[in-house]
Coordinates of C-alpha atoms in Angstrom, one line a residue:
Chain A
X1 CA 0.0 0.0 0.0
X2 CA 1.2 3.5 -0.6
X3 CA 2.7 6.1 1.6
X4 CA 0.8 6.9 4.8
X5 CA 0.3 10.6 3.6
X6 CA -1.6 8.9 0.7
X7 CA -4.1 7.3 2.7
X8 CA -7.6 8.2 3.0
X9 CA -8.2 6.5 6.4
X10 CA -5.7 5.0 8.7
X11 CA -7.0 3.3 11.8
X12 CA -4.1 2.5 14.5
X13 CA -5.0 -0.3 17.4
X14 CA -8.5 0.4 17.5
X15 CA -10.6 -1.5 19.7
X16 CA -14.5 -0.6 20.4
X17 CA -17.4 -1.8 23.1
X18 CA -21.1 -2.1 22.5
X19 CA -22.3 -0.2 25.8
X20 CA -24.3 -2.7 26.7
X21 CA -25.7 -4.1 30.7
X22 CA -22.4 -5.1 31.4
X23 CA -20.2 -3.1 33.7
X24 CA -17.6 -3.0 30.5
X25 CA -20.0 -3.6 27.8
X26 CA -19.1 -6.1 25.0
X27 CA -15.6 -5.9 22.7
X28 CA -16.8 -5.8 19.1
X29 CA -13.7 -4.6 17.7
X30 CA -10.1 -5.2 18.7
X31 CA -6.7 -3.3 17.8
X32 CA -7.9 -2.8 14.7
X33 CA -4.8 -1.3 12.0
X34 CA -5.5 -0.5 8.6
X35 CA -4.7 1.9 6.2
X36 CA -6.7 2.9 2.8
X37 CA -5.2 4.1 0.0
X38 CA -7.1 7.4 -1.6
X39 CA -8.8 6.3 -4.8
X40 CA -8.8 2.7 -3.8
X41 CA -11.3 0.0 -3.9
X42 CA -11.0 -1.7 -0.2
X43 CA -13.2 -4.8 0.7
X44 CA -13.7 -5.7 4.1
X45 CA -14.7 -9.6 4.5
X46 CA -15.8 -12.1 7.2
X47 CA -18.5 -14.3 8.8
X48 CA -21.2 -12.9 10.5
X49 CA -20.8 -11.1 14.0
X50 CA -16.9 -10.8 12.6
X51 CA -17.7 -6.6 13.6
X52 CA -17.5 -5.5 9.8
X53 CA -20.4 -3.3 10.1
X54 CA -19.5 -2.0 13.8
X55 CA -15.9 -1.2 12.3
X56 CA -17.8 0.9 9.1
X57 CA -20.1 2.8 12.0
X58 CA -16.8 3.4 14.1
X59 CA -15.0 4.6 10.8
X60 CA -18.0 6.9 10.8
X61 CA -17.8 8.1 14.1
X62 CA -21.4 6.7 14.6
X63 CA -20.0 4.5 17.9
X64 CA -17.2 5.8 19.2
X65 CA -13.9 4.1 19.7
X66 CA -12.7 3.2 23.4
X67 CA -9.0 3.1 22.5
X68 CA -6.2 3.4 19.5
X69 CA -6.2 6.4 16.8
X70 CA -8.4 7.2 13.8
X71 CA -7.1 9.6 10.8
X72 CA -9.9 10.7 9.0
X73 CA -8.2 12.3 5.5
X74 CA -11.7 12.1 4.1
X75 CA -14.5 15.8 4.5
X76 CA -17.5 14.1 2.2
X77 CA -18.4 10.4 3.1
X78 CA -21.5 8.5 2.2
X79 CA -22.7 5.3 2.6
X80 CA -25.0 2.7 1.0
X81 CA -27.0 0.6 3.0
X82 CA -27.5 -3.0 3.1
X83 CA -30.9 -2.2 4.0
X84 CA -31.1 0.6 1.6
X85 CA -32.3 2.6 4.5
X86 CA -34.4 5.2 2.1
X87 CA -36.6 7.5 3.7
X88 CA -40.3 6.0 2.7
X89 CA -41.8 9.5 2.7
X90 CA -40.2 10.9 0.0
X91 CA -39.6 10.1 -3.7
X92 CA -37.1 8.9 -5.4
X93 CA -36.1 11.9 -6.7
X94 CA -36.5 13.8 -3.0
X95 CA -34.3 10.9 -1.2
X96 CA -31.4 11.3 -3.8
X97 CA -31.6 15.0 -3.2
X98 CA -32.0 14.9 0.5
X99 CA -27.9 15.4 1.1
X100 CA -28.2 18.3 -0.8
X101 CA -30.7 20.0 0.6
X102 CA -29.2 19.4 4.4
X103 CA -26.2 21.0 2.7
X104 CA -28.3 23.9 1.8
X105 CA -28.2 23.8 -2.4
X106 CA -30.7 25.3 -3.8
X107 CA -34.2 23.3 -5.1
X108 CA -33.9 23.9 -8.9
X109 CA -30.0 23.0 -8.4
X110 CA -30.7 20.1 -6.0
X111 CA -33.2 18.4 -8.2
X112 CA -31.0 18.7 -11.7
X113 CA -27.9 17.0 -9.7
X114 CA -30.6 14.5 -8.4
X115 CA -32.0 13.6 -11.7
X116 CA -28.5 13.6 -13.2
X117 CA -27.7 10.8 -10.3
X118 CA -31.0 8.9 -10.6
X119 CA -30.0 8.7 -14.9
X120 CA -26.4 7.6 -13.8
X121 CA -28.1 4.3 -11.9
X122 CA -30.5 3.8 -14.7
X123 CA -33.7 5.2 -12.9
X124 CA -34.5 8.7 -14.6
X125 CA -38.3 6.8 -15.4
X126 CA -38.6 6.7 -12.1
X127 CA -38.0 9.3 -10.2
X128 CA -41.3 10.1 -9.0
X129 CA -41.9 6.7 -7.4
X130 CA -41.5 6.3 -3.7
X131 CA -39.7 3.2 -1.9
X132 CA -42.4 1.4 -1.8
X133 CA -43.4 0.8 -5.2
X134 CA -39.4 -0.1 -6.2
X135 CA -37.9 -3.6 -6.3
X136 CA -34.7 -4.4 -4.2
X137 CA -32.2 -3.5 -6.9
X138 CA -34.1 -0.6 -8.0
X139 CA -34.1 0.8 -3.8
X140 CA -30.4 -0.1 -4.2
X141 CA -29.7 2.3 -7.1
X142 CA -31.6 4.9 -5.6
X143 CA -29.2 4.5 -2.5
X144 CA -26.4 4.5 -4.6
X145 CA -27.8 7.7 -6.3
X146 CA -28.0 9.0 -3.4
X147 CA -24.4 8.7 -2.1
X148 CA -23.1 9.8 -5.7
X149 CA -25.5 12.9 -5.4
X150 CA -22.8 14.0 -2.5
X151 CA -19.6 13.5 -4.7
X152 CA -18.7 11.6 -1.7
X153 CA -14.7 10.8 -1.4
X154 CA -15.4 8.3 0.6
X155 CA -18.5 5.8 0.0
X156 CA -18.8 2.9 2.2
X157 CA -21.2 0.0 1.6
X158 CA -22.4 -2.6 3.6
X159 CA -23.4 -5.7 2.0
X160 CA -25.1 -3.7 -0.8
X161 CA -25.8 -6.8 -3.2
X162 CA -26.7 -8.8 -0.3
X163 CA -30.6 -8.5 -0.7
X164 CA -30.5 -8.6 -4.0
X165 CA -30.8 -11.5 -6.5
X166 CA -27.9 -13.0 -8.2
X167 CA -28.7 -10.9 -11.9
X168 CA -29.7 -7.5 -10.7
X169 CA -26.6 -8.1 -8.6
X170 CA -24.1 -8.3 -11.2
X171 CA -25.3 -5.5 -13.4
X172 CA -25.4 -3.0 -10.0
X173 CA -21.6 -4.4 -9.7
X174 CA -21.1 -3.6 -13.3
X175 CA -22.2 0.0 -13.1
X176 CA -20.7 0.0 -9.4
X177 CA -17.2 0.0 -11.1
X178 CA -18.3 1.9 -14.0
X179 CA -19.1 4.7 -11.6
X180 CA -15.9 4.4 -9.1
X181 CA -13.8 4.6 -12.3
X182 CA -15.6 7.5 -13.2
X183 CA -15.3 9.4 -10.3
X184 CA -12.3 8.2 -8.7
X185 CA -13.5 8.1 -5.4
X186 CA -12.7 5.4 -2.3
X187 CA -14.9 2.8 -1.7
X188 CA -14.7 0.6 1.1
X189 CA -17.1 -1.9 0.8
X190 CA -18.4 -5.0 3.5
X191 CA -18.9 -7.6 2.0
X192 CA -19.5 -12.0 2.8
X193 CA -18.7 -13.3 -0.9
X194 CA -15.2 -14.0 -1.9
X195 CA -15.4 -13.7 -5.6
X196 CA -17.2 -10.3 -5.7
X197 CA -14.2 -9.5 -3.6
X198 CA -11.8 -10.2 -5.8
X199 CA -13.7 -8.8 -8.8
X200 CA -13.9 -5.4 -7.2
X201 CA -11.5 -4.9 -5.2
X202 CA -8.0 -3.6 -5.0
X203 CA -7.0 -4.6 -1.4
X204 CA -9.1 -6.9 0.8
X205 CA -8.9 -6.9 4.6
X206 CA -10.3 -10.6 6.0
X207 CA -12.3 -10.1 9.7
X208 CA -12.7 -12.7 12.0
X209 CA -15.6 -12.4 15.2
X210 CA -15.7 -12.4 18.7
X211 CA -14.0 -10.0 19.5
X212 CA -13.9 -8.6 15.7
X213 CA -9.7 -8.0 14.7
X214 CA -8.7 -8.3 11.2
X215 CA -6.7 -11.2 10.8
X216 CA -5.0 -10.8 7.0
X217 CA -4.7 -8.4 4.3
X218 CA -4.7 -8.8 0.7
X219 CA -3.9 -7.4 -2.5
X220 CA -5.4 -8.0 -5.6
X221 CA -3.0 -7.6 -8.8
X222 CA -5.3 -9.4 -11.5
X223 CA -5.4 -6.4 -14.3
X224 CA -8.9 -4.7 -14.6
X225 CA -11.4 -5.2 -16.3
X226 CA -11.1 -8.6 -14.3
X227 CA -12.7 -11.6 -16.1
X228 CA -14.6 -13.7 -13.3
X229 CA -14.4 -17.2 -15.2
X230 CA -10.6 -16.6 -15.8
X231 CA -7.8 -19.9 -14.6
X232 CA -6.5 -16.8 -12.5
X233 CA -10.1 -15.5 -10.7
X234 CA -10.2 -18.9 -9.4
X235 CA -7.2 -19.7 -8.2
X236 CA -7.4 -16.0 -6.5
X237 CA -10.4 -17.4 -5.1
X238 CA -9.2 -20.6 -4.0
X239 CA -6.2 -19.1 -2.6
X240 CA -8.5 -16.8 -0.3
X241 CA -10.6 -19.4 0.4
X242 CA -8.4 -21.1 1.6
X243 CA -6.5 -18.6 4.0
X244 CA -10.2 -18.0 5.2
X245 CA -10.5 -21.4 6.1
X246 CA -7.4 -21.9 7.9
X247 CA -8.1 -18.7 9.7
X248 CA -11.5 -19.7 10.9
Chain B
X1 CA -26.8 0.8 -17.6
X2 CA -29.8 -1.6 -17.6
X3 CA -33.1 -0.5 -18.1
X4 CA -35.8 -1.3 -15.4
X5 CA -39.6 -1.4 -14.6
X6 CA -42.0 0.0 -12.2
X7 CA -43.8 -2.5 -9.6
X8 CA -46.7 -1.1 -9.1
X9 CA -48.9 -2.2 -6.3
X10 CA -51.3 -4.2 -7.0
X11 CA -51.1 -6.6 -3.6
X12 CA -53.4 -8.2 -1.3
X13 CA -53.6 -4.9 1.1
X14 CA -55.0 -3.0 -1.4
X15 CA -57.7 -5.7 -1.9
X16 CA -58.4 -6.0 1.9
X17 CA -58.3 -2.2 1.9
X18 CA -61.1 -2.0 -0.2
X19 CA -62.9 -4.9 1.2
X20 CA -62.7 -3.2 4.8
X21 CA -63.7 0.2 3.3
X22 CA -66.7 -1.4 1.8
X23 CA -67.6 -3.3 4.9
X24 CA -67.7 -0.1 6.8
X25 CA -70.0 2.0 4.4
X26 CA -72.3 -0.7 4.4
X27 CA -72.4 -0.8 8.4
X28 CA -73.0 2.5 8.3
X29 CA -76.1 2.4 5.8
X30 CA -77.3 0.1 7.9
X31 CA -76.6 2.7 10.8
X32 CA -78.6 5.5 8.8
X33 CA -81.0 3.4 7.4
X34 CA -82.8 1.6 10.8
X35 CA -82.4 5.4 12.0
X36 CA -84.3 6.6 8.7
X37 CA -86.9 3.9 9.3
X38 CA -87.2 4.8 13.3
X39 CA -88.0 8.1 11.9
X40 CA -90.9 7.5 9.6
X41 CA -92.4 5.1 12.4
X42 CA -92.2 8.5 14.9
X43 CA -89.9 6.6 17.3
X44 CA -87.8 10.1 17.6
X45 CA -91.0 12.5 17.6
X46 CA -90.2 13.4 21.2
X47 CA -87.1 13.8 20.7
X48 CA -86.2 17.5 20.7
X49 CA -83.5 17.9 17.9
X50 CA -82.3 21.1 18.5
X51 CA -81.2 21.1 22.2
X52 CA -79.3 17.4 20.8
X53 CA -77.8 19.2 18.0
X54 CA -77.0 22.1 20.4
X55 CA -75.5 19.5 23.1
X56 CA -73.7 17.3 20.3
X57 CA -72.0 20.3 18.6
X58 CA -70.6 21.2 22.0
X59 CA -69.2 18.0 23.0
X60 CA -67.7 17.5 19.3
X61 CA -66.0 20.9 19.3
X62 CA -64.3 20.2 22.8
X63 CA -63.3 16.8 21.7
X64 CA -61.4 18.8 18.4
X65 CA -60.1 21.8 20.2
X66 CA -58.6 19.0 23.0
X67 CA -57.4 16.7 20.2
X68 CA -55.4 19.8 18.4
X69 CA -53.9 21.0 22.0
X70 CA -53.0 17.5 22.4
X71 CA -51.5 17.2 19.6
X72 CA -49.2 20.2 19.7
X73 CA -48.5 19.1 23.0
X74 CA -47.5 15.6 22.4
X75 CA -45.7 15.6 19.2
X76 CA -43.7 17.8 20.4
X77 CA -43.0 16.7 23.3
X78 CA -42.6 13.4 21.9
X79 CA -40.7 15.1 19.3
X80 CA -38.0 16.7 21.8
X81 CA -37.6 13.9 23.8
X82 CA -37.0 11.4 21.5
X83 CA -34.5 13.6 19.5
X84 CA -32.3 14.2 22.9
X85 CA -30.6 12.0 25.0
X86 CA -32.6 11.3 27.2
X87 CA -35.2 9.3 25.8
X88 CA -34.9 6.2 28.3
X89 CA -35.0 8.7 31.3
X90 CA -38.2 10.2 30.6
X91 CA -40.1 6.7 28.8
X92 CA -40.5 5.4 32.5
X93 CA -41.8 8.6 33.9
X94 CA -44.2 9.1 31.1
X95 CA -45.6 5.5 31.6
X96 CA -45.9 6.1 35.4
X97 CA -48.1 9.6 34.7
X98 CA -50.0 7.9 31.9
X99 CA -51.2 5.4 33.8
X100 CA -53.1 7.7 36.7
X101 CA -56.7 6.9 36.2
X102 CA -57.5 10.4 34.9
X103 CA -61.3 10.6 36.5
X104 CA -59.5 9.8 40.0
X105 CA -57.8 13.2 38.9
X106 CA -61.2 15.1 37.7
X107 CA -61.7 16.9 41.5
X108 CA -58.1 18.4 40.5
X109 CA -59.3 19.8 37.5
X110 CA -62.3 21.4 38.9
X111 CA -60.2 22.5 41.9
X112 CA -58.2 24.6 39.2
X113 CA -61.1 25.5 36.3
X114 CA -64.3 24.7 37.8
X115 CA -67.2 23.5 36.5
X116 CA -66.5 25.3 33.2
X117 CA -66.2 24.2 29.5
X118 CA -62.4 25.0 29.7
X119 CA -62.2 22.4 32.5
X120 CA -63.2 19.9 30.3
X121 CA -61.4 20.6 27.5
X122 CA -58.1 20.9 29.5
X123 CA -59.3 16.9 31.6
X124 CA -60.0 15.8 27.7
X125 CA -56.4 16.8 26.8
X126 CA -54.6 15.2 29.5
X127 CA -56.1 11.8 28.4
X128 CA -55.3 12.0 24.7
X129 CA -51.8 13.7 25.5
X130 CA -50.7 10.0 26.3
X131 CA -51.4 7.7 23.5
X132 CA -50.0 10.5 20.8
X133 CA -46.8 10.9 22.7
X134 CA -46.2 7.4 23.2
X135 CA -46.9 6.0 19.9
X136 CA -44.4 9.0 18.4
X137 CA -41.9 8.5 20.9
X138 CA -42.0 4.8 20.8
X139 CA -41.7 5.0 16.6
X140 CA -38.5 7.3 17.1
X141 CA -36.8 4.8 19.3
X142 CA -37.6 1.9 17.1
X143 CA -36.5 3.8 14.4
X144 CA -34.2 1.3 12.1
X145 CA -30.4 1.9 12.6
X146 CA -29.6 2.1 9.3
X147 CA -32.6 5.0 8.8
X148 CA -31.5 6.6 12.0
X149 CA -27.6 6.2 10.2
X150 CA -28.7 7.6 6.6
X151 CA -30.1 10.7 8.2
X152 CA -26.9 11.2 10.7
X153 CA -24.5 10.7 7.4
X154 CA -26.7 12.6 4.8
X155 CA -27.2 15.9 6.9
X156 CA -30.2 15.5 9.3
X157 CA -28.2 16.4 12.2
X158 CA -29.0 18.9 15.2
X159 CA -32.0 20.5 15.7
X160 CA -32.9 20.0 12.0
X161 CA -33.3 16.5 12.5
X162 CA -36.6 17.0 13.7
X163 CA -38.7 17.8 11.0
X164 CA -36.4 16.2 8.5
X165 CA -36.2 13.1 9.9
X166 CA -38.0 12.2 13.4
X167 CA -41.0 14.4 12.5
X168 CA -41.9 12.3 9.2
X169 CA -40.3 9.1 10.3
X170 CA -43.3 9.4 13.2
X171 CA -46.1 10.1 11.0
X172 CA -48.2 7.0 10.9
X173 CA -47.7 6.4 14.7
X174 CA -49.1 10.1 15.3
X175 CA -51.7 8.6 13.4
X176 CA -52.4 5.7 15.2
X177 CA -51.9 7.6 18.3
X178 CA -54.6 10.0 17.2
X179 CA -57.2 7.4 16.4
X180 CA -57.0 5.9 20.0
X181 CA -56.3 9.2 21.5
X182 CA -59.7 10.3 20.0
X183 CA -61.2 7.2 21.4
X184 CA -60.3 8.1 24.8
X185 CA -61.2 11.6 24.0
X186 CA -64.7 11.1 23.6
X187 CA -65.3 9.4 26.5
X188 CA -63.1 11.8 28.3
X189 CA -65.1 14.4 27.2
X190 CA -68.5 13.1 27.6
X191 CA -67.8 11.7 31.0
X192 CA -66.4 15.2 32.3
X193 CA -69.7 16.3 31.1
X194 CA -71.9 14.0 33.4
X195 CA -69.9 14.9 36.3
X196 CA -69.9 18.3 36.0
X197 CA -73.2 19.1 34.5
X198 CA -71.6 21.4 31.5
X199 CA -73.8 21.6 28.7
X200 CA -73.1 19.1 26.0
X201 CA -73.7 15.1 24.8
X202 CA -72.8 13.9 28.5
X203 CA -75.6 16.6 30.2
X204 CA -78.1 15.7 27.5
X205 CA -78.1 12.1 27.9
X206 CA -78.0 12.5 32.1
X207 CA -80.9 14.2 31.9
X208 CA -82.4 11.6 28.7
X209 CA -81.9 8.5 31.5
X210 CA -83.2 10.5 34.7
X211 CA -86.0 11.3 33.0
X212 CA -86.4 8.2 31.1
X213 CA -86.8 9.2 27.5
X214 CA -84.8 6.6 25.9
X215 CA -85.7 7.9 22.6
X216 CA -83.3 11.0 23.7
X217 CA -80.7 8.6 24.0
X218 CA -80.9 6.3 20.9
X219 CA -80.8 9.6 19.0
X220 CA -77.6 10.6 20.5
X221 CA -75.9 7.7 20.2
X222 CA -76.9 7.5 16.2
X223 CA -75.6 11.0 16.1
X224 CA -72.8 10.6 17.7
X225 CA -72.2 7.4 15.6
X226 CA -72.5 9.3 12.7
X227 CA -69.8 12.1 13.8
X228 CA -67.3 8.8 14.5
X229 CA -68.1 7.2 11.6
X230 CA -67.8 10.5 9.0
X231 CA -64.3 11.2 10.8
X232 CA -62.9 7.9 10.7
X233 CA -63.6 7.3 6.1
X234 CA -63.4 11.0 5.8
X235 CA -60.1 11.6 7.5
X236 CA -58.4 8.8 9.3
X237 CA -59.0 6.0 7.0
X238 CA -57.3 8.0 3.5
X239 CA -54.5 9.0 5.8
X240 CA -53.8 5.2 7.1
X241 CA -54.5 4.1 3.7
X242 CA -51.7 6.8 2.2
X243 CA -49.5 5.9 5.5
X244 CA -49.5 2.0 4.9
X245 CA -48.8 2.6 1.1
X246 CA -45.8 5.1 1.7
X247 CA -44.3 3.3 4.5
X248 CA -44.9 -0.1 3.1
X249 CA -41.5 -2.5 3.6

């Protein structure tokens, strides 16, 4: 990985508690070190309970951290949701532009980044539909439209494809990478399934649970754009798969 | 880019939806119709109709004034609370207070207003106070994590987070809350009414029993009927119905 003055985010010995009934609470993260490169793709793997989420909300300052050191080199994150998480009151239009107007842009100007965003994911048609009437994939692009709408340099996802079904899957990861390309931002991303891993990413940190601590780092050197049913995918697949194994 | 279509919603809730709406105008022709027939048959001919419309309009417009104070009140209190800290401090001291029996607390009331219309009004809000603030305060701290996340990372922080986020997040338990809180309003209302001997439904049907007329009485309760029945498909029932669609999962 490159210099630390190159890093986006670079997390020193962190450790976390949930404040929960006990006197100390419960360790969900421990000595947690990692470093992301500015511009990277980083994915952040495990089993369930392994603290991946509790690690993005700590990176967020959403819980805070009970020891080590966080350097934040980032000023506009944005997440997508595994969840979605869109606000069922308003459109899809009005939930892409909701960032913007807490940032105080201006309706008219608001609304043309917001339909610029929703045409990006493939949704213009669609823009006066609310939550409700949109299939999983189609919430997911409106979530993703909605991060974008921020020109985030730093969008974190967490398990984005994991409610979705195995083809609208693969064209959101399509048009994922079409978009990072584009706008050359970080993306950390959580994620449970090796190969979409290794298709995406540049460097991926493995997690294992209880308490959460990242147990081994990879880099991914196959040459972009990477061919999924290559000899090489799958023996970068088997290789992790492997370590994974051995590790849990 | 791939293209993609619209799922509209053509699912079993709007079925039941209309089955249920269909259901309750036809209970309530029923309603107006064995009224209509009472009428032609001069079961009602006693009844005077102007000192019940009188008494009816009083009752109704002290149930609607109480309902919007209680409803300022308890949204925003609700509203405040749940956006500060201290939302698990105050939930057990508003149980405790809701649970007084609020008629055991009537001689207060008249202590304070007296036998007075703005006595009742003021008993009738402290009963529908409850089940508005608690369903809005209860939505807030169920909100999801991720909802309650996307609002923290896309802007909705501070103050602001109230009518951004909490305010609109709560909106079909404020409904919810204000269909029950209405319940209890009535009877709040109408009780307060017997006991103190103000003008309105709860004097008119005291005096209907003491004196026997039950005619009085059936007439009351159809009007009164009505009143319900003409809020709940005029008002609350579009608004649930617009709720569950927007908020559907």
């Amino acid at each position: 990985m490159p210099a630390t003055h190159d890093m986006l985010l670079v997390l020193s010995r962190v450790s976390a508690r949930f404040a929960d009934e006990g006197e100390k609470g419960t360790l969900a993260l421990k000595d947690i070190s990692l470093s992301v490169p500015a511009g990277s793709f980083v994915s952040i793997i495990g089993p369930s309970g392994a603290g991946k989420s509790t690690l993005m909300r700590v990176i967020l300052g959403f819980m805070p951290q009970t020891s080590g050191e966080i350097v934040r080199n980032f000023s506009r994150p944005a997440m997508v949701f595994q969840n979605y998480a869109l606000f069922p009151w308003l459109s899809a239009l009005d939930n892409v532009a909701f960032g913007l107007r807490m940032s105080g842009v201006p309706r008219k100007e608001r609304e043309r980044i917001a339909r610029e965003k929703l045409k990006e994911v493939g949704l213009a048609h669609l823009e006066n539909h609310y939550p409700a009437a949109l299939s999983g994939g189609q919430r997911q692009r409106v979530g993703l439209a909605r991060a974008l709408a921020l020109s985030p340099d730093l969008l974190i996802m967490d398990e984005p494809f994991s409610n979705l079904d195995t083809i609208t899957s693969e064209s959101l990861k399509a048009d994922l990478l079409k978009i990072w390309r584009t706008y050359g931002m970080t993306i950390l991303m959580v994620n449970h399934l090796i190969p979409d891993a290794i298709e995406l990413s540049d460097h991926i940190i493995v997690m294992s649970g209880h308490p959460g601590r990242i147990e081994k780092t990879f880099s991914i050197d196959l040459p972009r754009p990477r061919d999924t049913r290559s000899a090489h995918f799958f023996r970068h697949v088997d290789l992790l798969t492997e370590d994974i194994r051995a590790i849990s | 880019m791939i293209g993609s279509v619209v799922h509209p919603r053509t699912s079993a809730s709007h079925r039941s939806h209309a089955r249920r709406n269909k259901r309750a105008w036809a209970l309530m022709g029923i309603l107006v119709g064995v009224s209509l027939l009472l009428v032609a048959y001069g079961y009602f001919k006693a009844v005077e109709w102007p000192m019940l419309a009188d008494a009816v309009l009083h009752t109704t417009l002290r149930l609607a004034l109480a309902y919007g104070i209680a409803l300022v009140i308890g949204v925003s209190i609700a509203l405040l609370v749940g956006w500060s800290p201290f939302a698990d401090v105050f939930f057990p001291l508003f149980d405790i207070l809701q649970n007084l029996p609020s008629f055991a607390l009537i001689p207060l009331f008249i202590y304070f207003f007296g036998y007075t219309s703005k006595m009742i009004v003021i008993f009738a809000v402290s009963s529908i106070v409850w089940p508005i603030l608690f369903a809005v305060l209860t939505a807030i701290k169920s909100a999801h994590k991720d909802l309650s996340d996307a609002a923290t990372i896309f802007g909705a922080r501070g103050l602001r987070r109230i009518p951004y986020f909490l305010a609109p997040l709560s909106f079909p338990a404020m409904l919810t809350g204000s269909i029950v809180g209405i319940a209890i309003g009535w009877e709040s209302v109408i009780g307060a009414e017997i006991i103190t001997n103000v003008a309105g439904f709860g004097d008119f049907i005291k005096g209907a029993s003491a004196s026997g007329v039950t005619e009085d009485m059936l007439a009351g309760t159809f009007a009164i009927l009505v009143i319900v029945f003409a809020v709940n498909r005029l008002i609350w029932a579009p608004l649930l119905s617009e709720s569950s669609k927007r908020y559907a999962e």
